[in-house]
CSV table of C-alpha atoms in Angstrom, one decimal:
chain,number,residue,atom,x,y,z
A,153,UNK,CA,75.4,142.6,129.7
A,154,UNK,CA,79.2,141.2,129.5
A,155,UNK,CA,80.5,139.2,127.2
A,156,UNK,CA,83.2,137.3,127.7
A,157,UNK,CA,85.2,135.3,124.3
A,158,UNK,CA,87.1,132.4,125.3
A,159,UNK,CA,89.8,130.9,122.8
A,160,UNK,CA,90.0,127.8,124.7
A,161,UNK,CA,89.1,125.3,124.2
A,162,UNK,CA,88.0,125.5,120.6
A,163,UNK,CA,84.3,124.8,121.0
A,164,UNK,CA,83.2,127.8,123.2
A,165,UNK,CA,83.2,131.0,121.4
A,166,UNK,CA,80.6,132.6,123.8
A,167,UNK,CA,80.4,133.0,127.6
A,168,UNK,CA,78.0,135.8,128.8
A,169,UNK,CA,76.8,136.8,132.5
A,170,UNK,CA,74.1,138.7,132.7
A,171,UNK,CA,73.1,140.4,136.3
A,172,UNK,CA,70.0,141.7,137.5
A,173,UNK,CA,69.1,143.1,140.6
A,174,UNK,CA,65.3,143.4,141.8
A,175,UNK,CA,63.2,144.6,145.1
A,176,UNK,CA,60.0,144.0,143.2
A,177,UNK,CA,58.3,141.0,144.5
A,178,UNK,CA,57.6,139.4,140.9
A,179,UNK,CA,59.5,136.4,139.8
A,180,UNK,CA,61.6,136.4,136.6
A,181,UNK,CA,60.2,133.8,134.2
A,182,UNK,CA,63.4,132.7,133.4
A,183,UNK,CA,64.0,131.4,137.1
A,184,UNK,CA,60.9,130.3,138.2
A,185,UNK,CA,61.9,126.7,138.1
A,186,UNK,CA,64.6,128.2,140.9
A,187,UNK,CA,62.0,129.8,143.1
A,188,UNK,CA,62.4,128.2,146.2
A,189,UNK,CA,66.1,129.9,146.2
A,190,UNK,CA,64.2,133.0,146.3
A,191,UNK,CA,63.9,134.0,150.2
A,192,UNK,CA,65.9,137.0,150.3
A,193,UNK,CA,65.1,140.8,148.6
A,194,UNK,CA,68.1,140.7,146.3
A,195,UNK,CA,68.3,138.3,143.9
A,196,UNK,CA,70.6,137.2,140.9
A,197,UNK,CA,70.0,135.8,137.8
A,198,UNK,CA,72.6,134.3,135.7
A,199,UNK,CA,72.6,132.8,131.7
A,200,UNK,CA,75.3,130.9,130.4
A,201,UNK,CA,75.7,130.7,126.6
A,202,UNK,CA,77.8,128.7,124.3
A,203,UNK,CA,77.9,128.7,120.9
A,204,UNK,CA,79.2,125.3,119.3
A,205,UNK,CA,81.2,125.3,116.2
A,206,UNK,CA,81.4,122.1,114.2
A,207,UNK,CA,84.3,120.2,114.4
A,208,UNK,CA,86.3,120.0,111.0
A,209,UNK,CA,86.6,116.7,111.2
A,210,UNK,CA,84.1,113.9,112.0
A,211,UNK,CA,84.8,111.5,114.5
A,212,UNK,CA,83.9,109.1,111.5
A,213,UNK,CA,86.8,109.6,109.9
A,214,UNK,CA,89.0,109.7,112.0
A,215,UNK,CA,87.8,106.1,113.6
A,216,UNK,CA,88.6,105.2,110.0
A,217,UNK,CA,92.1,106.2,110.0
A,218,UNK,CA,92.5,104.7,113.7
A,219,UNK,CA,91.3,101.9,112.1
A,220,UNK,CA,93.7,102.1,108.9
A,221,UNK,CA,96.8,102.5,111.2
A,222,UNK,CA,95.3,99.4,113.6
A,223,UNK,CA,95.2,96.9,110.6
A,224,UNK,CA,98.9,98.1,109.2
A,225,UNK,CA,100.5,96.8,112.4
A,226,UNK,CA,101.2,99.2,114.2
A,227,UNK,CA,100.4,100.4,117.8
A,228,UNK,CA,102.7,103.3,117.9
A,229,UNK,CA,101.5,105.1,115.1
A,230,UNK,CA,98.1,105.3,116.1
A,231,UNK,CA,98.6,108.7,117.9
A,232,UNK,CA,96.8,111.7,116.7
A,233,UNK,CA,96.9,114.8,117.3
A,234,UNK,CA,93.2,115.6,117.0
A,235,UNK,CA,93.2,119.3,117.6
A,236,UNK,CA,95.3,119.8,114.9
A,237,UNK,CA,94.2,121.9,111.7
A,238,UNK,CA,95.4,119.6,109.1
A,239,UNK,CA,93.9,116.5,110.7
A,240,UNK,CA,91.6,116.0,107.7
A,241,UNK,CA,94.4,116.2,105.3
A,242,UNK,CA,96.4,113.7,106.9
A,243,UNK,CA,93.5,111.2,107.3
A,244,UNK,CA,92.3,111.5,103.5
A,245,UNK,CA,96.0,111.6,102.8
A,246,UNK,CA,96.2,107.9,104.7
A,247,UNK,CA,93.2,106.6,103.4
A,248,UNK,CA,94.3,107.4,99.7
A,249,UNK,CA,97.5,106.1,100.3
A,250,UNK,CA,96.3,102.6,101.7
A,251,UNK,CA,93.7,102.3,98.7
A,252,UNK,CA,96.3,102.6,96.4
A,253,UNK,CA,99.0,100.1,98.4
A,254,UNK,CA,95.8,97.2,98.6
A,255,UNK,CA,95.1,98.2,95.1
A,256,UNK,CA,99.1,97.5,94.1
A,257,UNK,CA,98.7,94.1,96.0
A,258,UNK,CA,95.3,93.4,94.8
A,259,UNK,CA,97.0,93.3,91.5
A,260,UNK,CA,99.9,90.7,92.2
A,261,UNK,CA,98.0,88.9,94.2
A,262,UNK,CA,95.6,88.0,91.4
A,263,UNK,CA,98.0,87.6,88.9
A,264,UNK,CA,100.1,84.9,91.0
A,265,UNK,CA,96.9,84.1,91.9
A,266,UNK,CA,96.0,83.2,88.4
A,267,UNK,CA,99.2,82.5,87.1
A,268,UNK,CA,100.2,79.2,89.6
A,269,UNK,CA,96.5,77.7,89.6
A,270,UNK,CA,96.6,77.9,86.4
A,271,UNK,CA,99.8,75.8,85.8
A,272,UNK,CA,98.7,73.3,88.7
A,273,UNK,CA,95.9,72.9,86.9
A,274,UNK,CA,97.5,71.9,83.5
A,275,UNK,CA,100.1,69.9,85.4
A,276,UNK,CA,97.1,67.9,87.1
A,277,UNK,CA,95.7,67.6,83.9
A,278,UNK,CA,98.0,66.4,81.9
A,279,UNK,CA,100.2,64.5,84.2
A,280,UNK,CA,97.0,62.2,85.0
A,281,UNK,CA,96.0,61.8,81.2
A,282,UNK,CA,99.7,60.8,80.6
A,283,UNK,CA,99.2,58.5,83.3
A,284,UNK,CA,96.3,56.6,81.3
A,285,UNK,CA,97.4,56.6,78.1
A,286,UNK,CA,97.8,53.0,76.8
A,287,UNK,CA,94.6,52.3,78.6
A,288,UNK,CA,96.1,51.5,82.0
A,289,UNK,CA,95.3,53.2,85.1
A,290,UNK,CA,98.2,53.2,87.8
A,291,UNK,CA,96.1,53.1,90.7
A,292,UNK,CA,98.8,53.5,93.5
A,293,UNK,CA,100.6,56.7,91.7
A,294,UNK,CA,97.2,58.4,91.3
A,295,UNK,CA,96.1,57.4,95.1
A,296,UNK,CA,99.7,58.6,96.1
A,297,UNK,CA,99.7,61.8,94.3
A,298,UNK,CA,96.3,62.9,96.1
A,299,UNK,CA,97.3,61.6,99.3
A,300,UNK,CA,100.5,63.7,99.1
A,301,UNK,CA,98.8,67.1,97.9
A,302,UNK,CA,96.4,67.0,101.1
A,303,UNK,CA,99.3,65.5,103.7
A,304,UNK,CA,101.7,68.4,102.5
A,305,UNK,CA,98.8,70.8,102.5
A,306,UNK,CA,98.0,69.9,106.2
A,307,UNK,CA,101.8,69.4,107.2
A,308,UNK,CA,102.8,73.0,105.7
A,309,UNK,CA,100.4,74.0,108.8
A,310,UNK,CA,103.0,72.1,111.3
A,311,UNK,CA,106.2,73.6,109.5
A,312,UNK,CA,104.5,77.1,108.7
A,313,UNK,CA,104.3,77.2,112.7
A,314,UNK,CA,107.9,76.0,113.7
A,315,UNK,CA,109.8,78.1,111.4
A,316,UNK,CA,107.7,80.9,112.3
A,317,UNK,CA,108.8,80.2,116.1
A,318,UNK,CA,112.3,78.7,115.4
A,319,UNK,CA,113.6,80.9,112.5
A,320,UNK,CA,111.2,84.1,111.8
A,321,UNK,CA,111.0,85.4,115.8
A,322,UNK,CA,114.6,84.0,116.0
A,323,UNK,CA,117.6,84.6,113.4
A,324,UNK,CA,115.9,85.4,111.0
A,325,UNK,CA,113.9,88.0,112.8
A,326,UNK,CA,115.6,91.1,110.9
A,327,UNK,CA,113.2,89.7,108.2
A,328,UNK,CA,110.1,89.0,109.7
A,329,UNK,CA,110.3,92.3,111.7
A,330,UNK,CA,109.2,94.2,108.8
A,331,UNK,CA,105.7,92.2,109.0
A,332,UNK,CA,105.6,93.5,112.8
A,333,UNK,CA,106.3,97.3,111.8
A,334,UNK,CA,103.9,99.8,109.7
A,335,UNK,CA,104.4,99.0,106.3
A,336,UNK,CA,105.3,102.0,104.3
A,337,UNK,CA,104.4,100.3,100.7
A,338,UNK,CA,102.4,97.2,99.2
A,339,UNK,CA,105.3,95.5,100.3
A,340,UNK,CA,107.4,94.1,102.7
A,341,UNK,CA,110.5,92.4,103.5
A,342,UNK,CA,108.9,89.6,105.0
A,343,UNK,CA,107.0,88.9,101.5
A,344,UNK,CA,110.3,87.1,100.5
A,345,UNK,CA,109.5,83.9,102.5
A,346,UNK,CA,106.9,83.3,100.2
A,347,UNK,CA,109.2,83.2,97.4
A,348,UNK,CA,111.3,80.9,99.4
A,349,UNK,CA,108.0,78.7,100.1
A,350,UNK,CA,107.4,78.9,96.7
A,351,UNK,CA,110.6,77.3,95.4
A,352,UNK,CA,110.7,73.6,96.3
A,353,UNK,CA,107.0,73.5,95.2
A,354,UNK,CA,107.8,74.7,91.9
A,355,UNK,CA,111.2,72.1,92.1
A,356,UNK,CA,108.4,69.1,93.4
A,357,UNK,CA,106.0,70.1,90.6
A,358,UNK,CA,108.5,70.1,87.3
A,359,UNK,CA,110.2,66.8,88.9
A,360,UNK,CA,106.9,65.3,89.1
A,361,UNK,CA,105.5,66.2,85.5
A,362,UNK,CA,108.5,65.7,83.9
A,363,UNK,CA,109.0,62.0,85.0
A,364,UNK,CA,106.9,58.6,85.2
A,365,UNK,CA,106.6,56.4,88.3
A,366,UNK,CA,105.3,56.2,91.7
A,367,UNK,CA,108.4,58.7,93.1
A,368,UNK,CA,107.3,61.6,90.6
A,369,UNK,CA,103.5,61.0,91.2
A,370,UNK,CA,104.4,61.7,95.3
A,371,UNK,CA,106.4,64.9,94.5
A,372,UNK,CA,104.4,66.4,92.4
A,373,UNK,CA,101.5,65.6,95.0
A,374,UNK,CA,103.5,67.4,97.7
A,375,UNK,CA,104.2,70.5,95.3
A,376,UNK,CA,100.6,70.1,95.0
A,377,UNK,CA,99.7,71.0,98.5
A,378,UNK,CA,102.2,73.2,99.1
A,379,UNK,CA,101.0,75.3,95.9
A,380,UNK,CA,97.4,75.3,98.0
A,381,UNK,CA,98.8,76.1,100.8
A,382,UNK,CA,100.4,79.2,99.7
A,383,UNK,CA,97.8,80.2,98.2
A,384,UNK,CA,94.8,79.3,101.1
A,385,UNK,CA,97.6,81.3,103.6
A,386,UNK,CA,97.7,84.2,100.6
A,387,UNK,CA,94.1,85.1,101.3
A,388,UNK,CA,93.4,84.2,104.8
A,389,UNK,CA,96.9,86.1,106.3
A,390,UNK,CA,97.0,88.6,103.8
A,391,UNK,CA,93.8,89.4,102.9
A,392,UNK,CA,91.4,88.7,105.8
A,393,UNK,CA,94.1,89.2,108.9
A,394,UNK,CA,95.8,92.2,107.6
A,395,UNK,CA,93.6,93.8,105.5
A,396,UNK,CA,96.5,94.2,102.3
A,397,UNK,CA,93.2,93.3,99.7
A,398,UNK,CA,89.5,92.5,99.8
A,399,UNK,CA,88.5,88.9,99.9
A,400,UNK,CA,84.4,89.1,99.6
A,401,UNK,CA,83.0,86.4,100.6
A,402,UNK,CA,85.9,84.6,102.8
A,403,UNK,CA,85.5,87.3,105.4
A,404,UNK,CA,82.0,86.1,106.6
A,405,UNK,CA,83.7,82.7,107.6
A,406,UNK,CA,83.1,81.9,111.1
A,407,UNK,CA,86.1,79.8,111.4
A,408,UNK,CA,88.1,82.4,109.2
A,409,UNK,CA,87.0,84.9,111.4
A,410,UNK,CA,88.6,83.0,114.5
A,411,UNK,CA,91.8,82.3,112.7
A,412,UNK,CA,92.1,86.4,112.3
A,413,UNK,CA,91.3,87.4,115.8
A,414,UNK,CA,93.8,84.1,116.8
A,415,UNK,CA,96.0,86.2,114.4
A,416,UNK,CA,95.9,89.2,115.8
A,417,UNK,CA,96.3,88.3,119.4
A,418,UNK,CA,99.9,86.9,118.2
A,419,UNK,CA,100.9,90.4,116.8
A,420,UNK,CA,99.7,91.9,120.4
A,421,UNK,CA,102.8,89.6,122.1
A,422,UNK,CA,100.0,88.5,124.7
A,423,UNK,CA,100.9,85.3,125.1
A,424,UNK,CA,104.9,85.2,124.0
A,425,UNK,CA,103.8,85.1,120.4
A,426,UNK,CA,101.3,82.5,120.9
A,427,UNK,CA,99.8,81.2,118.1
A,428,UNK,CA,102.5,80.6,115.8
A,429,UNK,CA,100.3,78.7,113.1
A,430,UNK,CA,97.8,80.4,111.2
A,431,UNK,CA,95.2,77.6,110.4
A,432,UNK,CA,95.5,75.7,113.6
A,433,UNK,CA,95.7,79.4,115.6
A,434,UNK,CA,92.3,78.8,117.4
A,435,UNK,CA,93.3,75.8,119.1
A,436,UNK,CA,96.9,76.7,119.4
A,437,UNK,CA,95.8,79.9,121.6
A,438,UNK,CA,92.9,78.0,123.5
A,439,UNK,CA,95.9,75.6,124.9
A,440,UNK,CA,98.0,78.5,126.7
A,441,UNK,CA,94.5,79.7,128.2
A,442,UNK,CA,93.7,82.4,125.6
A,443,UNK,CA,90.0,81.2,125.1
A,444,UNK,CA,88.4,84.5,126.9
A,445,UNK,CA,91.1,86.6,124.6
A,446,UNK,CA,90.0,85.2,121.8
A,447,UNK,CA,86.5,85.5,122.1
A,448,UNK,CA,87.0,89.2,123.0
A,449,UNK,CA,88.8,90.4,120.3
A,450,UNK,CA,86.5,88.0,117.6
A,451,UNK,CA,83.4,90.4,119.2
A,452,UNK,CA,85.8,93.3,118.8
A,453,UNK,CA,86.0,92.4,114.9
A,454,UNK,CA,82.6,91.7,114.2
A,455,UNK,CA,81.4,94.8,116.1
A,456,UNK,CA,83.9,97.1,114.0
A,457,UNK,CA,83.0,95.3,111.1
A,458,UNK,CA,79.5,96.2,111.2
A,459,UNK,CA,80.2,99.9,112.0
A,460,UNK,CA,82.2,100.2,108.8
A,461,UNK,CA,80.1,98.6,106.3
């Protein structure tokens, strides 16, 4: 018997030959599945053996880190060195380290969350009861303010698209690059247009509930939909597209699901950026011929989906 011990690769410690020669005219049970090979006097037998070791780490986990380092962005710094010994280390390292990033967001999401629907609320409330004191219902301020709130809801959709084209993937690119890049942190530089959003909203709102008349009613209808806006984009870009908190319930969407995979197909540069609009990406994508694309990676979704719940 010789035994040979291989170091490489890791998964074959054994590798033994074992010889026999025989003039006897009996047949080995061990090879009599081989015995029409067995027209000549001299024969040889040989057994293979390997011993496999189990692997350190599961191809479970690291799926999930592949899948962690997928959803922050990036393409580069999917590589792993798999044969590695701290492999395991680095992917419970990740994994804790993204928990605690969507747990930081999670946080001031809600908050802002909280904290401006709570205000538009208020302002709705008592800007309309201000309205009617007296006893007289202005008709045409409280039709205007409602139209406003869902036009500048649905237009924030148009403008959220060309600036994102015109300005974010143009001058102000050092900016937005941040959202293209892994993000080291809850945060990101590109997080500051929402502040930017945020303020004429804010400026439409106070003007609006501050002052009488058919002119405040419209602006603080307009702050009004931007204020949904914001938030709608919050949960739907942040939450379901990238992954930076849970969102239950929204993720099981069909249409949200589409506006994710349109999403993602943008951050893959397949079709020069294309879509640029979050809400309207679907369609956007379907009319430069990415219908197959986005069907693929929707299926792509769904299927990961289901292997990590």
């Amino acid at each position: 018997m010789a035994a040979l011990s291989a170091g490489s690769p890791s998964f074959i410690r054994n590798f033994s030959i074992h010889t026999t020669t025989s003039h006897s005219a009996s047949v080995s049970p061990r090879i009599v599945l081989f015995a029409p090979l067995l027209k000549y006097s001299r024969r040889r037998d040989m057994a293979v053996c390997f011993v496999l070791e189990k692997e350190k780490t599961s191809v479970g986990e690291i799926e999930i880190f592949k899948h962690e380092e997928e959803e922050s962005g990036s393409a580069s710094s999917m590589a792993i060195v798999e044969e590695t010994e701290d492999v395991s280390k680095q992917i419970s390292d990740r994994i804790a380290r993204k928990k605690s990033e969507r747990q930081t967001y999670l946080i001031a999401a809600v908050l802002s969350s909280l904290g401006i629907t709570s205000m538009a609320i208020f302002s709705v409330y008592y800007r309309f009861a201000w309205q009617t004191e007296g006893g007289e219902i202005p008709m045409t301020e409280m039709y205007g303010t409602f139209a406003l709130s869902v036009g500048a809801a649905v237009g924030m959709e148009f403008w959220a698209r060309w600036a994102h084209r015109s300005l974010w993937h143009a001058s102000l690119w050092h900016m937005h690059e941040s959202h293209h890049k892994p993000r080291d942190g809850p945060f990101e530089l590109n997080d500051i247009f929402a502040i930017i959003n945020a303020v004429p909203a804010i400026a439409l709102l106070a003007y609006g509930f501050l002052n009488r008349g058919l002119i405040p009613g419209l602006c603080f209808g307009a702050g009004l939909g931007i204020t949904l806006f914001g938030i709608a984009y919050m949960f739907v870009h942040d939450g379901l597209v990238h992954r930076r908190f849970p969102v239950g319930p929204i993720a099981d969407v069909p249409y949200f699901q589409r506006v994710a995979a349109a999403h993602k197909i943008h951050h893959m540069d397949k079709f020069d950026g294309v879509p640029y609009g979050l809400f309207l990406g679907p369609k956007e994508l379907e009319e430069v011929g990415g219908q197959e694309d986005l069907e693929k990676e929707i299926n792509r979704r769904i299927k990961r989906r289901v292997n990590f719940d």
